[in-house]
CSV table of C-alpha atoms in Angstrom, one decimal:
chain,number,residue,atom,x,y,z
O,1,MET,CA,-16.7,-182.3,-46.5
O,2,HIS,CA,-15.4,-180.0,-43.7
O,3,ALA,CA,-13.3,-180.8,-40.7
O,4,VAL,CA,-15.4,-180.1,-37.6
O,5,GLY,CA,-13.6,-181.3,-34.5
O,6,ASP,CA,-15.2,-183.7,-32.2
O,7,ALA,CA,-15.0,-181.2,-29.3
O,8,GLU,CA,-16.6,-178.5,-31.5
O,9,ARG,CA,-19.4,-180.8,-32.6
O,10,SER,CA,-20.2,-182.2,-29.2
O,11,ALA,CA,-20.1,-178.7,-27.7
O,12,SER,CA,-22.5,-177.4,-30.3
O,13,PRO,CA,-25.8,-179.3,-30.1
O,14,ARG,CA,-28.6,-178.1,-32.2
O,15,CYS,CA,-32.4,-178.0,-32.1
O,16,VAL,CA,-34.6,-178.3,-35.2
O,17,HIS,CA,-37.8,-176.3,-35.5
O,18,GLN,CA,-40.7,-175.9,-38.0
O,19,VAL,CA,-41.7,-172.3,-38.1
O,20,VAL,CA,-44.9,-171.5,-39.9
O,21,ALA,CA,-44.8,-168.3,-41.9
O,22,ARG,CA,-47.8,-165.9,-42.1
O,23,ASP,CA,-48.9,-167.5,-45.4
O,24,GLY,CA,-48.7,-171.0,-43.9
O,25,VAL,CA,-45.4,-172.1,-45.4
O,26,ALA,CA,-43.4,-174.3,-42.9
O,27,LEU,CA,-39.8,-173.2,-42.6
O,28,HIS,CA,-37.2,-175.7,-41.4
O,29,VAL,CA,-34.9,-173.9,-38.9
O,30,ARG,CA,-31.8,-175.2,-37.1
O,31,GLU,CA,-30.9,-173.5,-33.8
O,32,TYR,CA,-27.5,-173.8,-32.3
O,33,PRO,CA,-27.3,-172.7,-28.7
O,34,ALA,CA,-24.3,-170.5,-27.8
O,35,VAL,CA,-21.5,-172.4,-26.1
O,36,PRO,CA,-20.1,-170.9,-22.9
O,37,ALA,CA,-16.4,-170.3,-22.5
O,38,ALA,CA,-14.3,-173.2,-21.3
O,39,GLY,CA,-14.7,-173.7,-17.5
O,40,SER,CA,-17.5,-171.1,-17.3
O,41,GLY,CA,-21.2,-171.7,-16.5
O,42,LEU,CA,-22.0,-168.3,-18.1
O,43,LEU,CA,-22.2,-167.3,-21.7
O,44,THR,CA,-19.9,-164.4,-22.2
O,45,ALA,CA,-21.4,-163.4,-25.6
O,46,PRO,CA,-24.9,-164.8,-26.0
O,47,ARG,CA,-25.5,-162.9,-29.3
O,48,THR,CA,-27.7,-164.2,-32.1
O,49,LEU,CA,-26.4,-164.8,-35.7
O,50,LEU,CA,-28.9,-165.4,-38.5
O,51,LEU,CA,-27.0,-167.3,-41.3
O,52,VAL,CA,-28.7,-167.4,-44.7
O,53,HIS,CA,-27.8,-169.7,-47.5
O,54,GLY,CA,-28.0,-169.0,-51.3
O,55,ALA,CA,-30.2,-170.1,-54.1
O,56,PHE,CA,-30.6,-173.8,-55.0
O,57,GLU,CA,-28.9,-174.9,-51.8
O,58,HIS,CA,-29.9,-175.4,-48.1
O,59,GLY,CA,-28.8,-174.7,-44.6
O,60,GLU,CA,-27.3,-178.1,-43.9
O,61,LEU,CA,-24.4,-177.1,-46.1
O,62,TYR,CA,-23.5,-174.5,-43.5
O,63,ASP,CA,-23.7,-176.7,-40.4
O,64,HIS,CA,-19.9,-176.5,-39.9
O,65,ALA,CA,-20.0,-172.7,-40.0
O,66,ALA,CA,-23.0,-172.6,-37.6
O,67,ARG,CA,-21.1,-174.8,-35.2
O,68,TYR,CA,-18.0,-172.6,-35.5
O,69,PHE,CA,-19.9,-169.4,-34.5
O,70,ALA,CA,-21.8,-171.3,-31.7
O,71,ALA,CA,-18.4,-172.3,-30.3
O,72,ARG,CA,-17.5,-168.6,-30.2
O,73,GLY,CA,-20.5,-167.9,-28.1
O,74,TRP,CA,-23.2,-167.0,-30.7
O,75,ARG,CA,-26.7,-168.5,-30.8
O,76,VAL,CA,-27.0,-169.4,-34.5
O,77,LEU,CA,-30.2,-169.6,-36.5
O,78,LEU,CA,-29.8,-171.5,-39.8
O,79,PRO,CA,-33.0,-171.8,-41.8
O,80,ASP,CA,-33.8,-173.3,-45.1
O,81,LEU,CA,-35.4,-170.6,-47.2
O,82,ARG,CA,-38.9,-171.3,-48.5
O,83,GLY,CA,-38.8,-173.6,-51.5
O,84,HIS,CA,-35.4,-174.8,-50.5
O,85,GLY,CA,-34.1,-177.8,-48.6
O,86,ARG,CA,-36.6,-179.2,-46.0
O,87,SER,CA,-38.7,-176.1,-46.0
O,88,GLY,CA,-42.2,-176.0,-47.5
O,89,GLY,CA,-43.4,-174.0,-50.4
O,90,THR,CA,-43.1,-174.6,-54.1
O,91,ALA,CA,-39.5,-175.4,-55.0
O,92,MET,CA,-37.6,-172.3,-56.2
O,93,HIS,CA,-40.7,-170.2,-56.6
O,94,VAL,CA,-41.8,-166.9,-55.2
O,95,ARG,CA,-44.2,-164.4,-56.5
O,96,ARG,CA,-42.3,-161.5,-55.0
O,97,PHE,CA,-38.8,-161.5,-53.5
O,98,VAL,CA,-40.1,-159.8,-50.4
O,99,GLU,CA,-41.5,-163.2,-49.4
O,100,TYR,CA,-37.9,-164.2,-48.5
O,101,VAL,CA,-37.4,-160.9,-46.6
O,102,ALA,CA,-40.6,-161.3,-44.7
O,103,ASP,CA,-39.6,-164.9,-43.7
O,104,LEU,CA,-36.3,-163.7,-42.3
O,105,ARG,CA,-37.9,-160.8,-40.4
O,106,GLY,CA,-40.5,-163.3,-39.0
O,107,LEU,CA,-37.8,-165.7,-37.8
O,108,LEU,CA,-36.0,-163.0,-35.9
O,109,ARG,CA,-39.2,-162.1,-34.1
O,110,GLU,CA,-40.1,-165.8,-33.5
O,111,PHE,CA,-36.8,-166.5,-31.8
O,112,ASP,CA,-36.9,-163.2,-29.9
O,113,ALA,CA,-33.6,-162.0,-31.4
O,114,ASP,CA,-32.7,-158.7,-29.7
O,115,PRO,CA,-31.8,-156.4,-32.7
O,116,ALA,CA,-29.0,-154.7,-30.6
O,117,ARG,CA,-27.3,-158.1,-30.1
O,118,THR,CA,-28.1,-159.7,-33.5
O,119,ALA,CA,-25.9,-160.1,-36.6
O,120,LEU,CA,-26.8,-161.2,-40.1
O,121,VAL,CA,-24.7,-163.2,-42.6
O,122,GLY,CA,-26.1,-163.7,-46.1
O,123,ASN,CA,-24.5,-165.8,-48.8
O,124,SER,CA,-25.1,-165.2,-52.6
O,125,MET,CA,-28.8,-164.9,-53.1
O,126,GLY,CA,-29.1,-165.0,-49.3
O,127,GLY,CA,-26.9,-162.0,-49.3
O,128,LEU,CA,-29.4,-160.2,-51.6
O,129,ALA,CA,-32.2,-161.1,-49.2
O,130,THR,CA,-30.2,-159.9,-46.3
O,131,ALA,CA,-29.4,-156.6,-48.0
O,132,ARG,CA,-33.1,-156.1,-48.8
O,133,LEU,CA,-34.0,-156.9,-45.2
O,134,ILE,CA,-31.8,-154.1,-43.8
O,135,GLN,CA,-32.8,-151.8,-46.7
O,136,ASN,CA,-36.5,-152.2,-45.9
O,137,ALA,CA,-35.9,-151.8,-42.2
O,138,ASP,CA,-33.9,-148.7,-42.7
O,139,ARG,CA,-36.8,-147.0,-44.5
O,140,GLY,CA,-37.8,-145.9,-41.0
O,141,GLY,CA,-38.7,-149.1,-39.2
O,142,PRO,CA,-36.7,-150.7,-36.5
O,143,ALA,CA,-33.3,-152.2,-37.6
O,144,PRO,CA,-33.4,-156.0,-37.4
O,145,ALA,CA,-29.7,-156.3,-36.4
O,146,ALA,CA,-26.7,-154.4,-35.1
O,147,ALA,CA,-24.5,-155.4,-38.0
O,148,ALA,CA,-24.6,-157.4,-41.3
O,149,ALA,CA,-22.2,-159.2,-43.6
O,150,LEU,CA,-22.7,-160.3,-47.2
O,151,CYS,CA,-20.6,-163.1,-48.7
O,152,SER,CA,-20.3,-163.1,-52.5
O,153,PRO,CA,-23.7,-161.4,-52.7
O,154,LEU,CA,-25.9,-161.6,-55.7
O,155,LEU,CA,-25.7,-158.0,-56.8
O,156,ARG,CA,-25.4,-158.6,-60.6
O,157,ILE,CA,-26.5,-161.6,-62.6
O,158,VAL,CA,-23.6,-162.7,-64.8
O,159,THR,CA,-25.0,-165.8,-66.5
O,160,PRO,CA,-26.4,-164.7,-69.9
O,161,VAL,CA,-29.9,-165.7,-70.7
O,162,PRO,CA,-30.7,-166.3,-74.4
O,163,ILE,CA,-33.1,-163.8,-75.8
O,164,PRO,CA,-35.7,-166.4,-76.9
O,165,LYS,CA,-35.6,-168.0,-73.4
O,166,LEU,CA,-35.9,-164.6,-71.8
O,167,LEU,CA,-39.0,-163.7,-73.9
O,168,ALA,CA,-40.6,-167.0,-73.2
O,169,GLY,CA,-40.0,-166.5,-69.5
O,170,LYS,CA,-41.7,-163.1,-69.6
O,171,VAL,CA,-44.8,-164.6,-71.2
O,172,CYS,CA,-44.8,-167.5,-68.7
O,173,ARG,CA,-44.4,-165.0,-65.8
O,174,LEU,CA,-47.7,-163.4,-66.8
O,175,LEU,CA,-49.7,-166.5,-68.0
O,176,ARG,CA,-48.1,-169.5,-66.2
O,177,PRO,CA,-45.8,-168.2,-63.5
O,178,ARG,CA,-44.9,-171.6,-62.2
O,179,THR,CA,-43.4,-172.8,-65.5
O,180,ARG,CA,-40.0,-174.2,-64.8
O,181,PHE,CA,-36.7,-173.5,-66.5
O,182,ALA,CA,-33.6,-175.5,-65.8
O,183,ALA,CA,-30.9,-173.6,-64.0
O,184,PRO,CA,-27.4,-173.6,-65.7
O,185,ARG,CA,-25.2,-176.2,-64.1
O,186,ASN,CA,-22.6,-174.4,-61.9
O,187,ALA,CA,-19.4,-175.8,-63.5
O,188,HIS,CA,-17.4,-172.8,-62.5
O,189,ASP,CA,-17.5,-173.5,-58.7
O,190,PRO,CA,-15.7,-176.7,-58.0
O,191,VAL,CA,-17.4,-177.2,-54.6
O,192,ALA,CA,-20.9,-176.9,-56.0
O,193,ALA,CA,-20.0,-179.0,-59.1
O,194,ALA,CA,-18.8,-181.8,-56.7
O,195,ARG,CA,-22.2,-182.3,-55.1
O,196,PRO,CA,-24.7,-182.7,-58.0
O,197,HIS,CA,-26.4,-185.6,-56.3
O,198,ASP,CA,-27.4,-183.7,-53.2
O,199,PRO,CA,-31.1,-184.7,-52.9
O,200,LEU,CA,-31.9,-181.4,-51.3
O,201,ARG,CA,-30.3,-179.3,-54.0
O,202,ARG,CA,-32.7,-177.6,-56.5
O,203,THR,CA,-32.1,-177.6,-60.2
O,204,ALA,CA,-34.8,-175.5,-61.8
O,205,VAL,CA,-36.5,-172.2,-61.1
O,206,THR,CA,-40.0,-170.9,-62.0
O,207,ALA,CA,-40.4,-167.9,-64.4
O,208,SER,CA,-41.9,-165.9,-61.5
O,209,TRP,CA,-38.8,-166.6,-59.3
O,210,PHE,CA,-36.4,-165.5,-62.0
O,211,PHE,CA,-38.0,-162.1,-62.6
O,212,ALA,CA,-38.6,-161.6,-58.9
O,213,VAL,CA,-34.9,-161.9,-58.3
O,214,ARG,CA,-34.1,-159.6,-61.2
O,215,ARG,CA,-36.4,-157.0,-59.7
O,216,ALA,CA,-34.7,-157.4,-56.3
O,217,VAL,CA,-31.2,-156.9,-57.9
O,218,LYS,CA,-32.4,-153.6,-59.4
O,219,ALA,CA,-33.9,-152.5,-56.1
O,220,VAL,CA,-30.9,-153.4,-54.0
O,221,TRP,CA,-28.9,-150.9,-56.1
O,222,LYS,CA,-31.6,-148.2,-56.1
O,223,ASP,CA,-32.0,-148.4,-52.3
O,224,ALA,CA,-28.3,-148.8,-51.4
O,225,ASP,CA,-28.3,-145.4,-49.7
O,226,ARG,CA,-31.1,-146.5,-47.4
O,227,ILE,CA,-28.7,-148.9,-45.5
O,228,ALA,CA,-27.6,-147.5,-42.2
O,229,THR,CA,-26.7,-150.8,-40.5
O,230,PRO,CA,-22.9,-151.4,-40.2
O,231,LEU,CA,-22.1,-153.6,-43.2
O,232,HIS,CA,-19.2,-155.7,-44.4
O,233,VAL,CA,-19.0,-157.4,-47.8
O,234,MET,CA,-16.6,-160.4,-48.3
O,235,GLN,CA,-16.3,-161.1,-52.0
O,236,SER,CA,-14.6,-164.2,-53.6
O,237,GLY,CA,-11.9,-163.0,-56.0
O,238,ALA,CA,-12.3,-165.9,-58.4
O,239,ASP,CA,-16.1,-165.9,-58.4
O,240,ARG,CA,-17.7,-166.8,-61.7
O,241,VAL,CA,-21.2,-167.2,-60.3
O,242,VAL,CA,-21.9,-163.6,-59.4
O,243,CYS,CA,-20.0,-160.5,-60.6
O,244,PRO,CA,-17.0,-160.1,-58.3
O,245,LEU,CA,-16.6,-156.4,-59.2
O,246,ALA,CA,-20.1,-155.4,-58.3
O,247,PRO,CA,-19.7,-155.3,-54.5
O,248,GLY,CA,-16.8,-152.8,-54.8
O,249,VAL,CA,-19.0,-150.4,-56.7
O,250,TRP,CA,-22.2,-151.0,-54.7
O,251,ILE,CA,-20.5,-150.5,-51.3
O,252,ASN,CA,-19.7,-146.9,-52.2
O,253,GLU,CA,-23.5,-146.3,-52.7
O,254,VAL,CA,-24.4,-147.7,-49.2
O,255,GLY,CA,-25.6,-145.1,-46.8
O,256,ALA,CA,-23.9,-146.6,-43.7
O,257,ALA,CA,-20.9,-144.7,-42.4
O,258,ASP,CA,-19.5,-148.1,-41.2
O,259,ARG,CA,-19.2,-150.0,-44.4
O,260,SER,CA,-16.4,-152.0,-45.9
O,261,CYS,CA,-15.6,-154.5,-48.7
O,262,GLU,CA,-12.8,-157.0,-49.0
O,263,VAL,CA,-11.8,-159.4,-51.8
O,264,LEU,CA,-10.6,-162.9,-51.1
O,265,PRO,CA,-8.0,-163.5,-53.8
O,266,GLY,CA,-8.4,-166.9,-55.5
O,267,ALA,CA,-11.5,-167.9,-53.6
O,268,ASN,CA,-14.4,-169.5,-55.3
O,269,HIS,CA,-18.0,-168.3,-55.0
O,270,GLU,CA,-19.0,-170.2,-51.8
O,271,VAL,CA,-16.9,-168.6,-49.1
O,272,PHE,CA,-17.9,-171.0,-46.3
O,273,GLN,CA,-17.1,-174.0,-48.5
O,274,GLU,CA,-13.5,-173.0,-49.2
O,275,PRO,CA,-10.6,-175.0,-47.7
O,276,ASP,CA,-9.7,-172.1,-45.4
O,277,TRP,CA,-13.3,-171.2,-44.5
O,278,ARG,CA,-12.3,-171.0,-40.8
O,279,ARG,CA,-10.1,-168.1,-41.5
O,280,HIS,CA,-12.9,-166.2,-43.3
O,281,ALA,CA,-15.3,-167.1,-40.5
O,282,ALA,CA,-12.8,-165.8,-37.9
O,283,ARG,CA,-12.5,-162.5,-39.7
O,284,LEU,CA,-16.3,-162.1,-39.8
O,285,ALA,CA,-16.6,-163.1,-36.1
O,286,GLU,CA,-14.0,-160.5,-35.1
O,287,TRP,CA,-15.7,-157.8,-37.1
O,288,PHE,CA,-19.1,-158.6,-35.6
O,289,GLU,CA,-17.7,-158.8,-32.1
O,290,THR,CA,-16.6,-155.2,-32.2
O,291,ARG,CA,-20.0,-154.1,-33.2
O,292,VAL,CA,-22.5,-156.4,-31.5
O,293,PRO,CA,-22.4,-156.1,-27.7
O,294,ALA,CA,-22.6,-159.2,-25.6
O,295,ALA,CA,-25.1,-159.6,-22.8
O,296,GLU,CA,-23.9,-160.2,-19.3
O,297,GLY,CA,-24.7,-162.9,-16.8
O,298,LEU,CA,-26.8,-165.2,-19.0
O,299,ALA,CA,-26.7,-168.8,-17.8
O,300,ALA,CA,-25.6,-171.4,-20.4
O,301,ALA,CA,-27.9,-174.2,-21.5
O,302,GLY,CA,-26.7,-177.7,-20.7
O,303,PRO,CA,-25.6,-180.1,-23.4
O,304,ALA,CA,-28.4,-181.7,-25.4
O,305,ALA,CA,-28.6,-184.0,-28.4
O,306,GLU,CA,-30.3,-182.9,-31.6
O,307,LEU,CA,-34.0,-182.6,-30.9
O,308,ALA,CA,-36.9,-183.6,-33.0
O,309,PRO,CA,-38.6,-180.8,-35.0
O,310,ALA,CA,-40.8,-178.5,-32.9
O,311,ALA,CA,-43.7,-176.6,-34.4
O,312,ARG,CA,-43.6,-172.8,-34.0
O,313,ARG,CA,-45.6,-170.1,-35.7
O,314,ALA,CA,-44.0,-166.9,-36.9
O,315,ALA,CA,-45.5,-163.7,-35.6
């Protein structure tokens, strides 16, 4: 559990939406309105932050982080990826990794996020999806955001897969792509291991999903030089879920002139689940706030309780 102060919680109401993707999958999205500065009726920094969770988990685990950024004046979008949490779609299954990328792009359009005042934060596999989003955009299309950060991104798979299981998976990918394989229990991350009974947590992946992720990992290295968006990587030093050395190598291949990578000594895989998560969030917020301009004179929304889901359709 994370300490979220009463003032911070009451000042950061949220709305819940169901956004329908182009292929009909309903995506569960939490929206946290930006909170104006104390004593002010105007939002001094009504920027948008898209916060993307990792594999097997869901956005609710990042509610505390979303409220933190909202309290700093950001409108935060916190979705459950397809096949995760309360979103629709087959659990832990995609035919191609670009399905995640297309969903994120559609959400930014649906919520009218101005690219010049938008930032992205991707965690673990969500970091891989975020990287692919800015790589695809930087092929010549419009950039989806003014800056992006990846927290312990999935840039290299470290859990070994036995050869017989790998071969069986390849056969299933071709003949029965929805065949499920149990994911290895994450005993190396104390926070993740402490919540095995989370009813929204996924525990198995399809053969198609596994190989789609493998292809995306290869592509994120091949296309590293296509990234022009300012990028910061925050890597946990004690990470045993993804390779902690990969970001330091990969960042040197990134095409953006404004790129950086920092290692958090002793931190476990999930940066926003660490005891000192606020310190890490503050560092990211400060980095973003020097790169993402704030709008001027936007009136703040009044306080509101959490709303019932509202249906929306992605463009």
